Amino acid sequence: MSSSSSFASSSEVSSPSHPLARYGWDEGWEAEFAPYAAQGLLPGRVVRVDRGRCDVLTADGVVRGDTTYVTSHDPLRVVCTGDWAAVDPVGDPRFVRAYLPRRTAFVRSTSSARSEGQILAANVDHAIIAVSLAVELDLGRIERFLALAWESGAQPLVVLTKSDLVPDATGLSYLVEDVETTAPGVRVLPVSSATGDGIDVLTAVVSGGTSVLLGVSGAGKSTLANALLGADVMEVRAIRDVDGKGRHTTTTRNLLALPGGGVLIDTPGLRGVGLWDAEAGVGQVFSEIEELAAQCRFHDCAHESEPGCAVLAALEEGALPERRLESYRKLLRENRRIVAKTDARLRAEIGREWRLKTAQGRAGMEAKRGGGGRRR
């Protein structure tokens, strides 16, 4: 097969009628891919990755790809579901020669001792955070997901699944309000895959662009994915009635075309939601605290005991819930620790701060014991 017949021309690839168009291909990707097209390589979107191999959707259909040529020791530079790849025009498997620069990337830290970053999905427009109403809301966990979503560059959306389990409309509205307070600037949508409530609204939201579905095991992601896909594509397993936890039903990240337009990346249930260099994302989640902090007397105010602290003033007045401030502090501390593992300067700065606080604590104890001098 000649290179001229093995892949579509640039005008054909960018055409809305081209098979790749419904998977997100546009003129921007076409321009990025131009150097690879000149080499006779095929564009394709990675729809699944599994142990060094991947499925890539090309104009010729789905082909099996080998990622040997783009293998990296950096886990953030491996081929990921959602990537746009340049693959050989022939072969089985076809070698993936490169992937295009990512517009967005959803990254978390792993639970390993090395605390490496793990990329879950690439080139995502909407980050759908599925939260089950079958169990008590964990607002802190929602804030974690939101921080990672904002940091990725995608637009987050919180979907409260299994809304049929809260038949009281007033009670449901209170739950939605609680999450809206936790997620400023983010839409909160209650849905029920069992009754269909809210599914039409969610379908309209995800019909444009690429969406990634995130959440812990038992959040109802696979059932929700099936509702959006209009078919039982994703396997659904029973949830334990005692604690509402489910077993992992999705073991890989799969990219699927939605019948109403757009594509969906379904992910396995996440046991841990560790931050990964997400300071900007944390600031977005706690935007009301960031706005208050801008009014503090000192620009480097730590919001602990400093005079003229607008954050503490809001806390004392009851305008800022203590839970929000504690969660904000916790996520910032965690994020600094993660970043410090790869940033020697920040690691040294944290060490100096720790030694200073230790010295201040000792000085305070000495003052309490006898006016500054140690008693013998």
PDB file of C-alpha atoms in Angstrom, residues 5 31 46 49 67 79 107 127 149 153 166 196 200 213 237 276 300 302 309 312 321 340 354:
ATOM      1  CA  SER A   5      -3.417   5.684  -0.511  1.00  0.00           C
ATOM      2  CA  ALA A  31      -1.568  21.713  12.078  1.00  0.00           C
ATOM      3  CA  VAL A  46      -5.556   6.411  21.582  1.00  0.00           C
ATOM      4  CA  VAL A  49      -3.747   1.452  26.739  1.00  0.00           C
ATOM      5  CA  THR A  67       4.513   2.163  22.219  1.00  0.00           C
ATOM      6  CA  VAL A  79       1.144   7.218  25.910  1.00  0.00           C
ATOM      7  CA  VAL A 107      -2.702  13.830  36.644  1.00  0.00           C
ATOM      8  CA  ALA A 127     -13.963  16.348  34.000  1.00  0.00           C
ATOM      9  CA  ALA A 149      -9.707  18.740  37.588  1.00  0.00           C
ATOM     10  CA  GLY A 153      -7.185  22.501  32.383  1.00  0.00           C
ATOM     11  CA  VAL A 166     -33.152  10.653  47.925  1.00  0.00           C
ATOM     12  CA  GLY A 196     -33.301   8.833  33.752  1.00  0.00           C
ATOM     13  CA  ASP A 200     -30.676  14.452  29.197  1.00  0.00           C
ATOM     14  CA  LEU A 213     -15.570  10.139  34.091  1.00  0.00           C
ATOM     15  CA  ARG A 237     -21.254  -5.243  39.253  1.00  0.00           C
ATOM     16  CA  TRP A 276       0.249  16.354  41.950  1.00  0.00           C
ATOM     17  CA  ASP A 300       2.750  36.385  52.890  1.00  0.00           C
ATOM     18  CA  ALA A 302      -0.165  32.225  56.660  1.00  0.00           C
ATOM     19  CA  CYS A 309      -5.690  38.535  58.587  1.00  0.00           C
ATOM     20  CA  LEU A 312      -9.235  34.627  60.231  1.00  0.00           C
ATOM     21  CA  PRO A 321     -16.679  27.599  57.633  1.00  0.00           C
ATOM     22  CA  ALA A 340       9.248  19.269  47.349  1.00  0.00           C
ATOM     23  CA  TRP A 354      10.202  23.551  60.187  1.00  0.00           C
TER      24      TRP A 354
END
